XYZ file of C-alpha atoms in Angstrom:
482
model
C -5.144 7.441 29.987
C -5.664 3.729 29.375
C -3.529 2.638 26.468
C -5.608 0.777 23.865
C -4.628 -2.516 22.369
C -3.961 -1.782 18.697
C -4.491 -4.093 15.724
C -3.388 -2.862 12.293
C -4.587 -5.059 9.430
C -2.969 -4.458 6.046
C -4.173 -6.198 2.903
C -2.019 -6.558 -0.193
C -3.166 -4.770 -3.380
C -6.761 -3.696 -2.793
C -8.703 -0.640 -3.882
C -11.501 0.678 -1.688
C -14.361 -0.264 -4.013
C -13.768 -3.974 -3.525
C -15.690 -3.978 -0.233
C -19.413 -4.037 0.350
C -19.237 -1.047 2.696
C -17.706 0.962 -0.180
C -20.626 0.129 -2.475
C -19.605 -3.180 -4.090
C -22.655 -5.449 -4.386
C -20.795 -8.506 -5.714
C -18.086 -9.064 -3.111
C -19.117 -10.804 0.129
C -17.670 -8.902 3.109
C -20.136 -9.007 6.038
C -17.501 -8.673 8.760
C -15.721 -5.704 7.210
C -19.092 -4.089 6.631
C -19.788 -4.663 10.349
C -16.428 -3.144 11.280
C -17.266 -0.068 9.203
C -20.639 0.296 10.944
C -18.923 0.138 14.342
C -16.554 3.015 13.608
C -15.416 5.409 10.886
C -15.034 4.656 7.176
C -12.770 7.002 5.234
C -13.995 7.688 1.697
C -10.840 9.423 0.471
C -7.938 7.321 1.734
C -4.983 6.889 -0.619
C -1.605 5.192 -0.777
C 1.618 7.187 -0.618
C 3.077 5.089 -3.444
C 1.746 2.358 -5.711
C 4.120 -0.430 -4.617
C 4.001 -2.727 -1.578
C 7.334 -1.952 0.056
C 7.252 1.883 -0.061
C 3.749 2.013 1.412
C 4.665 -0.355 4.236
C 7.805 1.687 4.891
C 5.764 4.905 5.029
C 3.170 3.459 7.403
C 5.947 2.235 9.709
C 7.995 5.476 9.663
C 5.564 8.312 8.864
C 7.864 9.364 6.031
C 7.621 9.750 2.262
C 9.586 7.471 -0.063
C 11.762 10.524 -0.760
C 12.686 10.449 2.936
C 13.052 6.778 3.883
C 14.331 5.884 0.412
C 12.176 2.850 -0.445
C 10.774 3.867 -3.826
C 9.953 0.481 -5.331
C 9.149 -3.069 -4.279
C 11.982 -4.834 -2.461
C 13.060 -7.495 -4.953
C 13.613 -10.646 -2.911
C 14.870 -12.504 -5.978
C 18.141 -10.708 -5.160
C 18.153 -11.711 -1.494
C 21.313 -13.796 -1.919
C 23.148 -10.506 -2.585
C 21.762 -8.693 0.456
C 23.944 -8.026 3.481
C 23.256 -10.642 6.172
C 20.089 -9.813 8.113
C 19.447 -6.759 5.944
C 16.386 -4.588 6.603
C 15.474 -1.554 4.502
C 14.400 0.449 7.569
C 17.373 -0.577 9.698
C 18.447 3.049 10.175
C 14.959 4.489 10.696
C 12.879 4.872 13.838
C 9.845 2.680 13.264
C 6.336 2.443 14.654
C 6.961 -0.723 16.713
C 10.064 0.842 18.254
C 8.098 3.977 19.164
C 5.347 1.867 20.731
C 7.804 -0.290 22.654
C 9.221 2.916 24.164
C 5.814 3.758 25.688
C 5.126 0.313 27.112
C 3.739 -1.808 24.291
C 4.566 -5.331 23.275
C 4.662 -5.715 19.490
C 4.064 -8.510 17.009
C 4.088 -8.918 13.230
C 2.069 -11.703 11.615
C 2.201 -11.734 7.817
C 4.075 -10.401 4.814
C 7.020 -8.146 5.655
C 8.487 -7.160 2.248
C 11.068 -4.761 3.668
C 14.147 -6.962 3.702
C 15.161 -10.294 5.190
C 11.908 -11.727 6.516
C 13.793 -14.690 7.965
C 15.423 -12.463 10.603
C 13.650 -10.237 13.126
C 14.318 -6.488 12.808
C 14.437 -4.148 15.776
C 11.127 -3.242 17.362
C 9.339 -6.595 17.252
C 8.791 -8.855 20.253
C 6.964 -11.499 18.193
C 7.834 -12.201 14.562
C 5.892 -14.560 12.285
C 6.595 -13.730 8.658
C 6.734 -15.373 5.248
C 9.853 -15.458 3.104
C 8.302 -14.153 -0.102
C 7.538 -10.502 -0.657
C 6.379 -11.259 -4.178
C 3.632 -13.739 -3.284
C 3.923 -16.918 -5.340
C 1.100 -18.758 -3.603
C -1.310 -18.518 -0.699
C -0.259 -22.055 0.272
C 2.978 -23.852 1.230
C 4.904 -20.786 2.336
C 8.276 -20.710 4.079
C 7.825 -19.142 7.518
C 10.090 -17.602 10.124
C 8.559 -17.707 13.611
C 10.912 -15.996 16.046
C 13.928 -17.627 14.440
C 12.388 -21.049 13.746
C 12.077 -21.604 9.987
C 9.595 -24.080 8.560
C 7.035 -24.568 5.777
C 3.335 -24.274 6.498
C 0.861 -25.972 4.197
C -2.453 -24.187 4.671
C -3.859 -20.902 3.423
C -1.652 -18.052 4.627
C -4.595 -15.875 5.731
C -5.813 -18.611 8.092
C -2.291 -19.247 9.365
C -1.445 -15.629 10.192
C -4.878 -15.079 11.731
C -4.352 -18.041 14.072
C -0.936 -16.743 15.125
C -2.215 -13.188 15.689
C -5.179 -14.362 17.773
C -2.906 -16.525 19.943
C -0.748 -13.441 20.508
C -3.541 -11.049 21.506
C -5.131 -13.599 23.834
C -1.824 -14.210 25.613
C -0.788 -10.540 25.932
C -0.352 -9.271 29.490
C 0.254 -5.605 28.647
C -0.878 -3.246 25.848
C -0.089 -4.787 22.490
C 0.399 -3.716 18.905
C -0.477 -6.484 16.447
C 0.474 -5.740 12.857
C -1.216 -8.203 10.483
C -0.123 -7.600 6.874
C -2.046 -10.311 5.019
C -0.440 -11.505 1.738
C -3.843 -11.338 0.040
C -5.939 -10.661 -2.012
C -2.827 -9.833 -4.070
C -4.252 -10.297 -7.572
C -1.051 -11.249 -9.382
C -0.175 -14.537 -11.022
C 0.677 -17.255 -10.131
C -1.048 -16.806 -6.746
C -4.474 -16.014 -8.240
C -4.198 -18.357 -11.223
C -2.667 -21.574 -9.857
C -5.787 -23.746 -9.758
C -6.179 -23.642 -5.961
C -9.678 -22.899 -4.667
C -10.349 -21.613 -1.180
C -13.563 -22.256 0.748
C -15.155 -19.004 -0.490
C -14.575 -19.715 -4.182
C -18.058 -21.153 -4.720
C -19.563 -17.753 -3.836
C -18.148 -16.408 -7.091
C -18.441 -19.333 -9.533
C -21.371 -17.694 -11.295
C -20.576 -14.075 -10.444
C -20.646 -11.911 -13.610
C -18.059 -9.549 -12.076
C -19.963 -6.525 -13.341
C -18.307 -4.419 -10.628
C -15.110 -4.546 -12.689
C -14.971 -2.673 -16.016
C -14.004 -4.359 -19.278
C -11.764 -1.932 -21.136
C -9.203 -2.187 -23.898
C -5.546 -2.169 -22.867
C -4.039 1.297 -22.537
C -1.032 2.272 -24.623
C 0.838 3.148 -21.411
C 0.301 -0.392 -20.067
C 1.603 -1.955 -23.273
C 4.624 0.372 -23.241
C 5.423 -0.601 -19.661
C 5.134 -4.326 -20.455
C 7.488 -3.968 -23.406
C 9.940 -1.971 -21.285
C 9.985 -4.632 -18.546
C 10.620 -7.411 -21.066
C 13.466 -5.479 -22.694
C 15.363 -5.159 -19.419
C 17.376 -7.777 -17.545
C 16.176 -11.357 -17.405
C 13.609 -12.225 -14.754
C 11.644 -15.220 -13.553
C 8.367 -13.436 -12.859
C 5.416 -13.886 -15.198
C 4.550 -10.367 -16.343
C 2.315 -11.679 -19.129
C -0.581 -11.460 -16.716
C -0.418 -7.663 -17.020
C -1.761 -8.102 -20.535
C -4.102 -11.045 -19.861
C -5.652 -10.597 -16.418
C -7.979 -7.591 -16.968
C -10.477 -9.761 -18.846
C -9.643 -13.126 -17.251
C -12.701 -14.147 -15.228
C -11.002 -16.941 -13.228
C -8.437 -14.443 -11.923
C -11.087 -11.842 -11.097
C -13.214 -14.396 -9.234
C -10.219 -15.797 -7.374
C -9.261 -12.266 -6.338
C -12.721 -11.657 -4.840
C -12.650 -15.022 -3.049
C -9.393 -13.989 -1.350
C -11.128 -10.822 -0.130
C -13.789 -13.035 1.453
C -11.029 -15.075 3.128
C -9.736 -11.833 4.646
C -13.245 -10.817 5.668
C -13.694 -14.070 7.559
C -10.339 -13.496 9.272
C -11.329 -9.964 10.290
C -14.492 -11.344 11.884
C -12.431 -13.784 13.924
C -10.055 -11.006 15.026
C -12.958 -8.748 16.013
C -14.433 -11.527 18.163
C -11.064 -12.304 19.784
C -10.306 -8.643 20.597
C -13.670 -6.889 21.022
C -12.237 -3.865 22.860
C -9.183 -3.260 20.653
C -8.564 -0.313 18.384
C -8.788 -2.007 14.976
C -7.530 -0.351 11.806
C -8.193 -2.013 8.466
C -6.485 -0.764 5.328
C -4.317 -1.791 2.347
C -0.798 -1.050 1.199
C -2.012 0.366 -2.124
C -4.851 0.120 -4.602
C -5.108 -2.173 -7.595
C -6.553 -1.534 -11.002
C -8.479 -4.591 -12.149
C -8.757 -3.306 -15.699
C -9.785 0.256 -14.873
C -8.098 2.637 -17.331
C -7.010 -0.341 -19.390
C -4.374 -1.780 -17.111
C -4.002 -4.413 -14.406
C -2.067 -3.773 -11.249
C -0.591 -0.854 -9.372
C 0.224 2.616 -10.628
C 3.633 1.398 -11.754
C 1.983 -0.944 -14.271
C 2.020 1.849 -16.849
C 4.714 4.150 -18.184
C 4.627 6.869 -17.263
C 3.339 5.774 -13.865
C -0.115 6.820 -12.775
C -2.066 7.059 -9.580
C -5.582 6.953 -10.947
C -8.142 6.336 -8.238
C -8.368 2.580 -8.877
C -4.646 2.154 -8.186
C -4.470 4.936 -5.595
C -7.534 4.531 -3.363
C -7.422 2.198 -0.392
C -9.983 1.124 2.184
C -9.502 2.670 5.602
C -11.749 1.728 8.516
C -10.965 2.644 12.127
C -13.051 1.218 14.955
C -12.939 0.898 18.720
C -16.188 -0.058 20.384
C -17.127 2.422 23.086
C -14.391 4.882 22.112
C -15.081 5.793 18.487
C -18.647 6.673 17.576
C -20.328 4.148 15.295
C -21.767 4.793 11.826
C -19.334 7.569 10.903
C -17.863 8.402 7.522
C -15.186 10.926 6.627
C -14.406 12.649 3.332
C -11.049 13.938 4.595
C -8.128 13.421 2.211
C -5.843 11.003 4.060
C -2.885 8.726 3.402
C -1.708 5.421 4.819
C 1.429 7.368 5.785
C -0.846 9.090 8.363
C -1.277 5.824 10.266
C 2.115 6.263 11.940
C 1.200 9.479 13.782
C -2.398 8.383 14.329
C -1.446 5.189 16.151
C 1.242 6.894 18.242
C -1.177 9.600 19.425
C -4.018 7.174 20.165
C -1.538 5.008 22.091
C -0.580 7.954 24.294
C 2.633 9.000 22.572
C 3.722 12.246 20.961
C 4.040 12.069 17.165
C 6.695 14.334 15.678
C 5.259 17.492 14.081
C 8.213 17.488 11.670
C 6.915 14.422 9.839
C 4.556 14.562 6.852
C 2.456 11.938 8.656
C -0.627 13.576 10.191
C -2.590 12.207 13.137
C -6.228 11.411 12.390
C -7.118 11.305 16.085
C -9.096 14.549 15.957
C -10.885 13.413 12.802
C -12.149 10.376 14.726
C -13.814 12.521 17.382
C -17.538 13.158 17.290
C -17.848 16.730 16.078
C -19.504 19.003 13.552
C -16.375 20.915 12.546
C -14.976 20.685 8.995
C -12.447 18.029 8.094
C -8.871 18.988 8.856
C -7.273 17.492 5.776
C -8.159 18.583 2.245
C -5.147 17.363 0.299
C -2.963 14.282 0.013
C 0.389 13.757 -1.734
C 1.945 10.657 -3.283
C 4.935 9.778 -5.427
C 5.867 7.031 -7.864
C 9.469 7.565 -8.975
C 9.018 9.886 -12.007
C 5.439 10.887 -11.084
C 4.316 13.027 -8.158
C 0.653 13.451 -7.294
C -1.521 15.940 -5.459
C -5.168 15.182 -4.733
C -7.625 17.703 -3.359
C -11.377 17.479 -2.939
C -11.808 18.734 -6.515
C -8.635 17.945 -8.461
C -5.935 15.370 -9.043
C -2.680 16.288 -10.753
C 0.093 13.985 -11.950
C 3.339 15.907 -12.291
C 6.157 14.185 -14.200
C 9.877 14.699 -13.796
C 11.385 17.245 -16.172
C 15.112 17.666 -16.651
C 18.077 17.473 -18.968
C 18.139 14.222 -20.954
C 14.719 13.276 -19.563
C 12.019 12.054 -21.957
C 9.171 14.518 -22.325
C 6.565 12.854 -20.119
C 3.203 14.649 -20.086
C 1.570 15.899 -16.913
C -2.120 15.228 -16.274
C -4.987 17.058 -14.569
C -8.429 15.657 -13.775
C -11.460 17.315 -12.211
C -12.091 14.442 -9.841
C -15.553 15.504 -8.645
C -16.929 16.226 -12.102
C -14.977 13.394 -13.729
C -14.763 10.673 -11.029
C -13.391 8.100 -13.478
C -10.547 10.484 -14.370
C -10.941 10.167 -18.121
C -10.614 13.749 -19.386
C -7.103 15.166 -19.096
C -7.394 18.957 -18.743
C -3.709 19.761 -18.385
C -3.500 21.489 -21.801
C -6.914 23.151 -21.614
C -6.376 26.953 -21.730
C -9.158 27.452 -19.182
C -7.315 25.373 -16.587
C -3.789 26.747 -16.744
C -4.259 28.621 -13.480
C -5.102 25.462 -11.527
C -2.263 23.571 -13.280
C 0.239 26.203 -12.163
C -1.147 26.288 -8.627
C -1.132 22.521 -8.102
C 2.292 22.149 -9.721
C 3.742 24.760 -7.365
C 2.154 23.082 -4.339
C 3.712 19.748 -5.299
C 7.141 21.367 -5.554
C 6.779 23.157 -2.219
C 5.679 19.979 -0.440
C 8.588 17.861 -1.650
C 11.048 20.717 -1.106
C 9.927 20.746 2.529
C 10.071 17.022 3.233
C 12.324 15.214 0.742
C 15.880 14.362 1.792
C 18.631 14.786 -0.822
C 20.001 11.247 -0.491
C 16.545 9.755 -1.169
C 15.097 12.346 -3.583
C 15.356 10.723 -7.017
C 14.277 13.969 -8.696
C 17.527 15.507 -7.434
C 19.804 12.550 -8.125
C 19.149 10.690 -4.879
C 19.162 6.917 -4.874
C 16.448 4.467 -3.874
C 17.012 1.637 -1.440
C 17.593 -1.711 -3.206
C 15.396 -1.366 -6.286
C 14.065 0.928 -9.006
C 11.627 -0.100 -11.706
C 13.086 2.670 -13.896
C 16.831 2.175 -13.514
C 17.675 2.764 -17.231
C 15.474 5.870 -17.214
C 17.300 7.409 -14.228
C 20.728 6.385 -15.515
C 20.006 8.247 -18.736
C 19.500 11.357 -16.585
C 21.963 10.993 -13.704
C 24.656 8.870 -15.392
C 25.637 5.221 -15.554
C 27.086 5.327 -12.034
C 23.591 5.920 -10.620
C 22.570 2.745 -8.769
C 20.156 1.801 -6.015
C 21.827 1.368 -2.611
C 21.307 -0.863 0.405
C 21.720 1.919 2.940
C 22.774 5.525 3.198
C 26.130 6.423 4.697
C 26.103 8.698 7.738
C 22.306 8.830 7.808
C-alpha cells in the first residue's frame, strides 16, 4: 500500500451552510465547491463539542471530552499560570504521534489552542503556530516557528498557507499537514476591527439573506448575564448581544470564508495527489435560534444544528470517487481513526472514533453510521437521522434544566420542542437511555463531569459545578497517574 500524503484543514467556527456546495448562494467559495465535486461531501457532519479546544482535542485523540478531559476552550489569558511548556494532551497518544510511528513526517501550521503554542508538543516535526487561541486579529500575530518567536504582519490565512505549501513541496516522505486556520472565527474584535481583506468588496452590497434575523433568545441573554456576573475578564462579550444583526460583522465573516477558499485552492494546486480533508472545529450560530456563537453561548447549552453542524469534505483525486455525497451521521472525532486507517495504520476499536474509510468507497450499501453523540458540559446530545435530543444533567443541588427533543427531519430548524409531548415519551425514554449507555461505555471517571470528574484547565460553568460537587471542585492541569 502506498501511503497517501494527508492534509487536514480545520477552520475556526463555521457551520456547514456557509459554503456554496452546502447550498449557500451568497458566499463565494469556488475552490471548496471544486473540492466537494472531486470527492465526498458529508451532509450530516457534527462537532463533538461546541468549543474550539475540545473539538481539536477529540480530532487529535479520537476521544470524547469525557475521556481526554478538555471540556471548554483553553483560556490563554491564564497562560502565565500554566506549568512551563504545558500542553493539554501531554499525556495522550495523539494523531501526529500515531502517524510518526508508521513513517510520516508531521507539521502544524495555524491555531493550536491546546496549551502553550510557543513550545512544540510531542508528535510534530514542523511547528508554526500563533500565540492566541482566542483570536484577537487576523493580522499582526505572534508566531512560534520551530522555536523562533516573531511577529508577522500579514493576514494569518495567507501566512499559514505559505508555510504549509513550503512544507508539502519540500517533503521527502509521506507527510501529514495539519492546517487549523484561525478564521473565519466570527467573534469580535477580529471581525469588527475595521480591517478589510481583499475579498471584502464581494460582500459590500450583499443583503446577507442567508442568515436569519431573529430576536435574542432568553437563554442567550441569561448566559450573557451569567458571564458578566463572574470573575473579571478582558474579553468583549457584548458582541454576543450585538452581532446577530450587525451587517458589518456578518459581511466580514463571509469575506474570511472567501480568504480560506482561496487558500484551499492554492493547497489543492500545490498537492494535487494528496488526501485532503476540509472541516471545522465546530459550528457557529449567526443569529439562528436567537443567539450568536457556539452552543455554549446559551444557558443551558445547546447543540442546535447551526452551532453543531460542520462542513466535511474528503477528496483524493484518483482514489476517492468524485461527485459523492453521504448522509451518514459522523463526527469530527471520527477523523482520528479515518486518517490512521487511510494512512495504513490500525485504529483502536476501543475508541469512540469511527473510521469513515468504508464510507468513502464506491458502493450501494447503506451508510454504516446512523447516530452521533456530543457533549457540552451540562448537556449531552444524541442525533439520529430522525431525532435530536438534548439531555441535561440532573442531580442533587442541580438546577432543574429542561431536556429537549426535536424531530429533525420534520422540523429541520429545530423549533418545536417535543420533550413533554405525551405522544413522544417513548422516543424520549429510548434516546435518553442510549445517551446514558454511550457515556457509561466511554467516559472516564476523572474526566466525566457528570460524575464529579474535573475538566482540564477551564470550565465555563465553574460556579454551577461547584454548587453540585462542592467548593473544592476545580479544573486541573493534568490527571495524576493517568
